[in-house]
Amino acid sequence: MGASASATQAALLAPVGSVLYSQTHVDTSDSPNGTTLYRAPAAGGAVTQLIPLSLGTLDLGARWSPYGRAVVFERVSTKQWFTQSEIYRMDRDAGRLQQITVGSSRHQFPVWGPSNWIAYIDGGVDTNQCLALVRPYGEDQHILFCPGPVDAVFQAPQWSLDGTKLFVEVHYYGTEGVNPPAYSDVYSVNAATGKATRISHLTTGDVAHLEISPDGTHGVYAWDATTAMEIVNFTTGQTLGSEFGTLYGSSPSWSHDGREIAFARDVAVPGTNYGTFGAVFVMYPDGSHVRQITTHPVAFDYYYPVQWSADDSHVLVNCTRYVTQGTHPGQYFSVHLLDMATQAITNVAANGTANEGAWGPL
């Protein structure tokens, strides 16, 4: 193959799109007190600053619009953390910036759907939360669905593929006993009428993070405290794994075709007495065909899946590196792409973190 043909093939295989990532500034007590938002090409290249650092203001949960022409995020003052925040939209080139929600409550976890609505969570911090909608330019802001328990806490909503429904998870604690259990309810909510159908109810010892499959039929719970996972079939109610089981892993992420789940799992590093490596694994939704993707371990490097590419060939990952010796010990955060076929890990951002919805099509 000639040089020009090789270059053409490499260009065709290179990941496309842009990645949003943020850098967080902390105060003397190690609490976040400012963020900076950037856009970087997924394949590498020049970085664009979208929002500069402003101490006392946090811009959280930035996500792309479906076609990658705009960004939506939550803006909150550190002084109003428990009382009020608003949702903003911004053009992809740091152009027009517009506040699109109003009201004296927190407006969290904005997710731009395929039907020209932005879903978000309206309410307090850990209390009186509801699912809400607003148009991309701020019209028709309204509450869509409120669950029964006033202390029910939402995770970020997820749109159905056709934009007609939203899948949401709420978790809350019971009132019985000295150590009451935690409950997790998953709902399918009609985006037009607000009618909610509970499709899953799970009792656990503690709250977990849930990742729902693209078609809304399965979910994967992950517990930080036990580093265990549980896969739930919302149609049959069958489960695999548990909070204290042996299906170990964290940060699960579904492929777009719903056929695989990427997740992180710590493995021992050969030749070290205590060093571990946060490897990326994949498995099928039934828990079978578990295989390790990153097989070149580096002690104290931990990779966490964030989002698959549109063609499911790459996974966007956050990396946390712990430096325990030398003149600059500490935690270092970076963003990378993992090639699922070759194990190649390429740099997106040398300093920062990304979240789900951060990889856009343009």
GROMACS .gro file of C-alpha atoms in nm:
model
  362
    1MET     CA    1   0.000   0.000   0.000
    2GLY     CA    2   0.139   0.343  -0.095
    3ALA     CA    3   0.195   0.628   0.145
    4SER     CA    4  -0.100   0.828   0.013
    5ALA     CA    5  -0.333   0.526   0.044
    6SER     CA    6  -0.215   0.465   0.402
    7ALA     CA    7  -0.279   0.829   0.490
    8THR     CA    8  -0.627   0.813   0.338
    9GLN     CA    9  -0.713   0.497   0.532
   10ALA     CA   10  -0.585   0.651   0.857
   11ALA     CA   11  -0.799   0.960   0.799
   12LEU     CA   12  -1.107   0.746   0.742
   13LEU     CA   13  -1.044   0.550   1.064
   14ALA     CA   14  -0.966   0.855   1.278
   15PRO     CA   15  -1.235   0.938   1.534
   16VAL     CA   16  -1.455   1.229   1.437
   17GLY     CA   17  -1.635   1.495   1.636
   18SER     CA   18  -1.548   1.718   1.931
   19VAL     CA   19  -1.517   1.652   2.302
   20LEU     CA   20  -1.623   1.887   2.581
   21TYR     CA   21  -1.415   1.878   2.894
   22SER     CA   22  -1.372   2.093   3.201
   23GLN     CA   23  -1.100   2.190   3.444
   24THR     CA   24  -1.198   2.250   3.806
   25HIS     CA   25  -1.038   2.505   4.037
   26VAL     CA   26  -1.047   2.434   4.411
   27ASP     CA   27  -1.015   2.664   4.711
   28THR     CA   28  -0.789   2.622   5.015
   29SER     CA   29  -1.029   2.366   5.164
   30ASP     CA   30  -1.011   2.159   4.842
   31SER     CA   31  -1.371   2.245   4.750
   32PRO     CA   32  -1.455   2.330   4.386
   33ASN     CA   33  -1.500   2.704   4.337
   34GLY     CA   34  -1.465   2.751   3.962
   35THR     CA   35  -1.461   2.571   3.627
   36THR     CA   36  -1.327   2.627   3.278
   37LEU     CA   37  -1.497   2.462   2.978
   38TYR     CA   38  -1.308   2.359   2.664
   39ARG     CA   39  -1.374   2.194   2.329
   40ALA     CA   40  -1.114   1.963   2.174
   41PRO     CA   41  -1.113   1.759   1.850
   42ALA     CA   42  -1.162   1.391   1.927
   43ALA     CA   43  -0.872   1.307   1.698
   44GLY     CA   44  -0.644   1.562   1.865
   45GLY     CA   45  -0.554   1.914   1.768
   46ALA     CA   46  -0.610   2.273   1.874
   47VAL     CA   47  -0.820   2.327   2.188
   48THR     CA   48  -1.083   2.601   2.211
   49GLN     CA   49  -1.174   2.763   2.541
   50LEU     CA   50  -1.551   2.806   2.556
   51ILE     CA   51  -1.600   2.947   2.905
   52PRO     CA   52  -1.319   3.108   3.107
   53LEU     CA   53  -1.262   3.054   3.478
   54SER     CA   54  -1.484   3.264   3.704
   55LEU     CA   55  -1.423   3.201   4.073
   56GLY     CA   56  -1.746   3.139   4.259
   57THR     CA   57  -1.925   2.998   3.952
   58LEU     CA   58  -1.948   2.633   3.845
   59ASP     CA   59  -2.057   2.530   3.494
   60LEU     CA   60  -2.163   2.166   3.521
   61GLY     CA   61  -2.273   1.875   3.303
   62ALA     CA   62  -2.201   2.026   2.961
   63ARG     CA   63  -2.356   1.826   2.675
   64TRP     CA   64  -2.389   1.870   2.302
   65SER     CA   65  -2.709   1.926   2.110
   66PRO     CA   66  -2.800   1.630   1.884
   67TYR     CA   67  -2.619   1.778   1.582
   68GLY     CA   68  -2.330   1.930   1.775
   69ARG     CA   69  -2.408   2.294   1.696
   70ALA     CA   70  -2.472   2.407   2.053
   71VAL     CA   71  -2.390   2.318   2.413
   72VAL     CA   72  -2.621   2.305   2.715
   73PHE     CA   73  -2.505   2.315   3.079
   74GLU     CA   74  -2.601   2.409   3.435
   75ARG     CA   75  -2.455   2.724   3.592
   76VAL     CA   76  -2.456   2.758   3.970
   77SER     CA   77  -2.300   3.006   4.210
   78THR     CA   78  -2.115   2.839   4.497
   79LYS     CA   79  -2.306   3.071   4.731
   80GLN     CA   80  -2.638   2.940   4.596
   81TRP     CA   81  -2.545   2.571   4.571
   82PHE     CA   82  -2.842   2.459   4.780
   83THR     CA   83  -3.097   2.703   4.644
   84GLN     CA   84  -3.075   2.803   4.280
   85SER     CA   85  -2.906   2.736   3.946
   86GLU     CA   86  -3.001   2.794   3.584
   87ILE     CA   87  -2.951   2.619   3.251
   88TYR     CA   88  -2.767   2.792   2.968
   89ARG     CA   89  -2.713   2.718   2.602
   90MET     CA   90  -2.417   2.835   2.399
   91ASP     CA   91  -2.316   2.811   2.035
   92ARG     CA   92  -2.037   2.562   1.969
   93ASP     CA   93  -1.782   2.833   1.892
   94ALA     CA   94  -1.837   3.017   2.222
   95GLY     CA   95  -2.075   3.254   2.051
   96ARG     CA   96  -2.420   3.340   2.179
   97LEU     CA   97  -2.472   3.254   2.548
   98GLN     CA   98  -2.833   3.244   2.669
   99GLN     CA   99  -3.000   3.156   2.999
  100ILE     CA  100  -3.297   2.933   2.914
  101THR     CA  101  -3.454   2.856   3.254
  102VAL     CA  102  -3.591   3.081   3.525
  103GLY     CA  103  -3.708   3.017   3.879
  104SER     CA  104  -3.580   2.995   4.236
  105SER     CA  105  -3.469   2.631   4.242
  106ARG     CA  106  -3.188   2.414   4.116
  107HIS     CA  107  -3.212   2.322   3.747
  108GLN     CA  108  -2.978   2.026   3.701
  109PHE     CA  109  -2.862   1.763   3.451
  110PRO     CA  110  -2.979   1.915   3.121
  111VAL     CA  111  -3.002   1.661   2.837
  112TRP     CA  112  -3.086   1.775   2.483
  113GLY     CA  113  -3.325   1.534   2.313
  114PRO     CA  114  -3.384   1.451   1.946
  115SER     CA  115  -3.726   1.621   1.946
  116ASN     CA  116  -3.605   1.977   2.014
  117TRP     CA  117  -3.666   1.961   2.388
  118ILE     CA  118  -3.414   1.983   2.673
  119ALA     CA  119  -3.497   1.768   2.973
  120TYR     CA  120  -3.363   1.855   3.317
  121ILE     CA  121  -3.427   1.806   3.688
  122ASP     CA  122  -3.604   2.088   3.875
  123GLY     CA  123  -3.609   2.116   4.254
  124GLY     CA  124  -3.391   2.131   4.560
  125VAL     CA  125  -3.076   1.945   4.650
  126ASP     CA  126  -3.195   1.595   4.747
  127THR     CA  127  -3.555   1.710   4.794
  128ASN     CA  128  -3.871   1.799   4.599
  129GLN     CA  129  -3.723   1.709   4.262
  130CYS     CA  130  -3.920   1.676   3.939
  131LEU     CA  131  -3.853   1.602   3.573
  132ALA     CA  132  -3.897   1.914   3.357
  133LEU     CA  133  -3.870   2.030   2.996
  134VAL     CA  134  -3.774   2.353   2.821
  135ARG     CA  135  -3.723   2.452   2.457
  136PRO     CA  136  -3.365   2.526   2.339
  137TYR     CA  137  -3.428   2.903   2.346
  138GLY     CA  138  -3.617   2.907   2.676
  139GLU     CA  139  -3.978   2.873   2.565
  140ASP     CA  140  -4.241   2.651   2.728
  141GLN     CA  141  -4.054   2.570   3.050
  142HIS     CA  142  -4.269   2.327   3.248
  143ILE     CA  143  -4.272   2.041   3.498
  144LEU     CA  144  -4.340   1.703   3.338
  145PHE     CA  145  -4.336   1.446   3.621
  146CYS     CA  146  -4.284   1.438   3.999
  147PRO     CA  147  -4.235   1.107   4.181
  148GLY     CA  148  -4.414   1.026   4.507
  149PRO     CA  149  -4.146   1.050   4.778
  150VAL     CA  150  -4.044   1.412   4.842
  151ASP     CA  151  -3.688   1.296   4.918
  152ALA     CA  152  -3.655   1.105   4.590
  153VAL     CA  153  -3.337   1.211   4.407
  154PHE     CA  154  -3.303   1.193   4.029
  155GLN     CA  155  -3.009   1.096   3.817
  156ALA     CA  156  -2.972   1.262   3.477
  157PRO     CA  157  -3.267   1.178   3.249
  158GLN     CA  158  -3.220   0.976   2.931
  159TRP     CA  159  -3.416   1.026   2.610
  160SER     CA  160  -3.557   0.736   2.412
  161LEU     CA  161  -3.407   0.697   2.067
  162ASP     CA  162  -3.716   0.845   1.900
  163GLY     CA  163  -3.751   1.134   2.145
  164THR     CA  164  -4.102   1.041   2.261
  165LYS     CA  165  -4.010   0.916   2.609
  166LEU     CA  166  -3.768   0.980   2.891
  167PHE     CA  167  -3.617   0.715   3.115
  168VAL     CA  168  -3.545   0.836   3.467
  169GLU     CA  169  -3.417   0.679   3.787
  170VAL     CA  170  -3.504   0.809   4.133
  171HIS     CA  171  -3.360   0.679   4.458
  172TYR     CA  172  -3.471   0.731   4.815
  173TYR     CA  173  -3.441   0.570   5.156
  174GLY     CA  174  -3.709   0.384   5.346
  175THR     CA  175  -3.822   0.467   5.696
  176GLU     CA  176  -3.825   0.124   5.855
  177GLY     CA  177  -3.560   0.000   6.098
  178VAL     CA  178  -3.236   0.145   6.230
  179ASN     CA  179  -3.065   0.111   5.891
  180PRO     CA  180  -3.343   0.163   5.637
  181PRO     CA  181  -3.292   0.024   5.287
  182ALA     CA  182  -3.247   0.229   4.974
  183TYR     CA  183  -3.496   0.202   4.690
  184SER     CA  184  -3.443   0.266   4.320
  185ASP     CA  185  -3.739   0.323   4.089
  186VAL     CA  186  -3.704   0.351   3.711
  187TYR     CA  187  -3.979   0.520   3.510
  188SER     CA  188  -4.063   0.555   3.144
  189VAL     CA  189  -4.222   0.901   3.104
  190ASN     CA  190  -4.422   1.017   2.802
  191ALA     CA  191  -4.257   1.342   2.691
  192ALA     CA  192  -4.586   1.485   2.560
  193THR     CA  193  -4.826   1.397   2.841
  194GLY     CA  194  -4.603   1.333   3.144
  195LYS     CA  195  -4.764   0.995   3.204
  196ALA     CA  196  -4.510   0.785   3.397
  197THR     CA  197  -4.491   0.407   3.405
  198ARG     CA  198  -4.269   0.242   3.663
  199ILE     CA  199  -4.064  -0.025   3.487
  200SER     CA  200  -3.835  -0.132   3.771
  201HIS     CA  201  -3.817  -0.128   4.151
  202LEU     CA  202  -3.501  -0.242   4.332
  203THR     CA  203  -3.423  -0.263   4.702
  204THR     CA  204  -3.058  -0.215   4.799
  205GLY     CA  205  -2.844  -0.136   5.100
  206ASP     CA  206  -2.709   0.188   4.957
  207VAL     CA  207  -2.761   0.419   4.660
  208ALA     CA  208  -2.594   0.322   4.331
  209HIS     CA  209  -2.535   0.485   3.994
  210LEU     CA  210  -2.753   0.347   3.713
  211GLU     CA  211  -2.673   0.337   3.340
  212ILE     CA  212  -2.977   0.260   3.122
  213SER     CA  213  -2.945   0.089   2.784
  214PRO     CA  214  -3.019   0.297   2.472
  215ASP     CA  215  -3.349   0.116   2.415
  216GLY     CA  216  -3.454   0.146   2.780
  217THR     CA  217  -3.491  -0.229   2.840
  218HIS     CA  218  -3.192  -0.292   3.069
  219GLY     CA  219  -2.990  -0.112   3.332
  220VAL     CA  220  -2.657  -0.156   3.507
  221TYR     CA  221  -2.620  -0.045   3.868
  222ALA     CA  222  -2.272   0.028   4.005
  223TRP     CA  223  -2.188   0.080   4.372
  224ASP     CA  224  -1.879   0.284   4.457
  225ALA     CA  225  -1.845   0.140   4.808
  226THR     CA  226  -1.836  -0.225   4.701
  227THR     CA  227  -1.716  -0.179   4.339
  228ALA     CA  228  -1.988  -0.425   4.241
  229MET     CA  229  -2.249  -0.411   3.965
  230GLU     CA  230  -2.596  -0.550   3.903
  231ILE     CA  231  -2.759  -0.589   3.561
  232VAL     CA  232  -3.139  -0.559   3.555
  233ASN     CA  233  -3.373  -0.665   3.276
  234PHE     CA  234  -3.660  -0.415   3.306
  235THR     CA  235  -3.891  -0.635   3.097
  236THR     CA  236  -3.856  -0.961   3.292
  237GLY     CA  237  -3.731  -0.830   3.626
  238GLN     CA  238  -3.440  -1.072   3.618
  239THR     CA  239  -3.112  -0.953   3.770
  240LEU     CA  240  -2.749  -1.059   3.757
  241GLY     CA  241  -2.500  -0.960   4.025
  242SER     CA  242  -2.573  -0.757   4.336
  243GLU     CA  243  -2.445  -0.482   4.561
  244PHE     CA  244  -2.227  -0.733   4.745
  245GLY     CA  245  -2.176  -0.979   4.457
  246THR     CA  246  -1.879  -1.075   4.246
  247LEU     CA  247  -1.967  -0.888   3.926
  248TYR     CA  248  -1.700  -0.631   3.999
  249GLY     CA  249  -1.670  -0.304   3.812
  250SER     CA  250  -1.753   0.066   3.800
  251SER     CA  251  -1.841   0.340   3.549
  252PRO     CA  252  -2.052   0.122   3.315
  253SER     CA  253  -2.125   0.266   2.970
  254TRP     CA  254  -2.351   0.115   2.702
  255SER     CA  255  -2.248   0.092   2.339
  256HIS     CA  256  -2.486   0.270   2.103
  257ASP     CA  257  -2.610  -0.057   1.956
  258GLY     CA  258  -2.679  -0.190   2.307
  259ARG     CA  259  -2.474  -0.504   2.252
  260GLU     CA  260  -2.189  -0.433   2.492
  261ILE     CA  261  -2.118  -0.260   2.822
  262ALA     CA  262  -1.780  -0.104   2.889
  263PHE     CA  263  -1.674  -0.074   3.251
  264ALA     CA  264  -1.370  -0.025   3.473
  265ARG     CA  265  -1.217  -0.288   3.699
  266ASP     CA  266  -0.897  -0.277   3.904
  267VAL     CA  267  -0.637  -0.540   3.824
  268ALA     CA  268  -0.301  -0.622   3.980
  269VAL     CA  269   0.010  -0.495   3.807
  270PRO     CA  270   0.269  -0.771   3.757
  271GLY     CA  271   0.603  -0.703   3.922
  272THR     CA  272   0.463  -0.475   4.192
  273ASN     CA  273   0.372  -0.560   4.550
  274TYR     CA  274   0.063  -0.344   4.579
  275GLY     CA  275   0.017  -0.146   4.258
  276THR     CA  276  -0.315  -0.172   4.075
  277PHE     CA  277  -0.435  -0.053   3.735
  278GLY     CA  278  -0.784   0.063   3.642
  279ALA     CA  279  -0.844  -0.142   3.328
  280VAL     CA  280  -1.131  -0.112   3.080
  281PHE     CA  281  -1.339  -0.425   3.026
  282VAL     CA  282  -1.644  -0.504   2.814
  283MET     CA  283  -1.923  -0.759   2.854
  284TYR     CA  284  -2.253  -0.854   2.698
  285PRO     CA  285  -2.579  -0.739   2.862
  286ASP     CA  286  -2.630  -1.087   3.006
  287GLY     CA  287  -2.293  -1.066   3.185
  288SER     CA  288  -2.117  -1.306   2.950
  289HIS     CA  289  -1.809  -1.262   2.728
  290VAL     CA  290  -1.623  -1.048   2.982
  291ARG     CA  291  -1.290  -0.945   2.838
  292GLN     CA  292  -1.020  -0.695   2.926
  293ILE     CA  293  -0.950  -0.434   2.660
  294THR     CA  294  -0.655  -0.248   2.814
  295THR     CA  295  -0.390  -0.512   2.874
  296HIS     CA  296  -0.082  -0.293   2.923
  297PRO     CA  297  -0.116  -0.196   3.291
  298VAL     CA  298   0.055   0.102   3.449
  299ALA     CA  299   0.043   0.112   3.827
  300PHE     CA  300  -0.186   0.379   3.972
  301ASP     CA  301  -0.340   0.476   3.637
  302TYR     CA  302  -0.717   0.431   3.641
  303TYR     CA  303  -0.931   0.458   3.326
  304TYR     CA  304  -1.308   0.510   3.348
  305PRO     CA  305  -1.542   0.475   3.046
  306VAL     CA  306  -1.752   0.782   2.971
  307GLN     CA  307  -1.911   0.741   2.627
  308TRP     CA  308  -1.883   0.526   2.314
  309SER     CA  309  -1.826   0.674   1.969
  310ALA     CA  310  -2.123   0.679   1.732
  311ASP     CA  311  -1.985   0.374   1.546
  312ASP     CA  312  -1.886   0.196   1.872
  313SER     CA  313  -1.522   0.171   1.762
  314HIS     CA  314  -1.381   0.393   2.039
  315VAL     CA  315  -1.462   0.479   2.399
  316LEU     CA  316  -1.404   0.818   2.558
  317VAL     CA  317  -1.236   0.763   2.896
  318ASN     CA  318  -1.132   0.972   3.192
  319CYS     CA  319  -0.801   0.885   3.352
  320THR     CA  320  -0.702   0.946   3.714
  321ARG     CA  321  -0.330   0.912   3.781
  322TYR     CA  322  -0.203   0.892   4.137
  323VAL     CA  323   0.154   1.011   4.184
  324THR     CA  324   0.284   0.902   4.524
  325GLN     CA  325   0.652   0.985   4.491
  326GLY     CA  326   0.868   1.268   4.358
  327THR     CA  327   0.834   1.643   4.386
  328HIS     CA  328   0.472   1.669   4.267
  329PRO     CA  329   0.259   1.401   4.437
  330GLY     CA  330  -0.117   1.414   4.392
  331GLN     CA  331  -0.405   1.324   4.160
  332TYR     CA  332  -0.390   1.415   3.792
  333PHE     CA  333  -0.691   1.403   3.561
  334SER     CA  334  -0.690   1.365   3.183
  335VAL     CA  335  -0.921   1.268   2.894
  336HIS     CA  336  -0.843   1.005   2.628
  337LEU     CA  337  -0.985   0.791   2.350
  338LEU     CA  338  -0.953   0.414   2.363
  339ASP     CA  339  -0.951   0.223   2.034
  340MET     CA  340  -1.150  -0.092   2.110
  341ALA     CA  341  -0.979  -0.294   1.837
  342THR     CA  342  -0.613  -0.200   1.886
  343GLN     CA  343  -0.602  -0.093   2.254
  344ALA     CA  344  -0.440   0.233   2.144
  345ILE     CA  345  -0.500   0.517   2.390
  346THR     CA  346  -0.473   0.868   2.246
  347ASN     CA  347  -0.482   1.202   2.427
  348VAL     CA  348  -0.777   1.440   2.408
  349ALA     CA  349  -0.693   1.666   2.703
  350ALA     CA  350  -0.388   1.652   2.927
  351ASN     CA  351  -0.575   1.821   3.210
  352GLY     CA  352  -0.948   1.786   3.268
  353THR     CA  353  -1.247   1.554   3.285
  354ALA     CA  354  -1.539   1.479   3.052
  355ASN     CA  355  -1.889   1.351   3.124
  356GLU     CA  356  -2.153   1.157   2.935
  357GLY     CA  357  -2.281   1.354   2.638
  358ALA     CA  358  -1.947   1.530   2.596
  359TRP     CA  359  -1.860   1.367   2.261
  360GLY     CA  360  -2.044   1.544   1.981
  361PRO     CA  361  -2.077   1.469   1.609
  362LEU     CA  362  -1.903   1.780   1.468
   0.00000   0.00000   0.00000
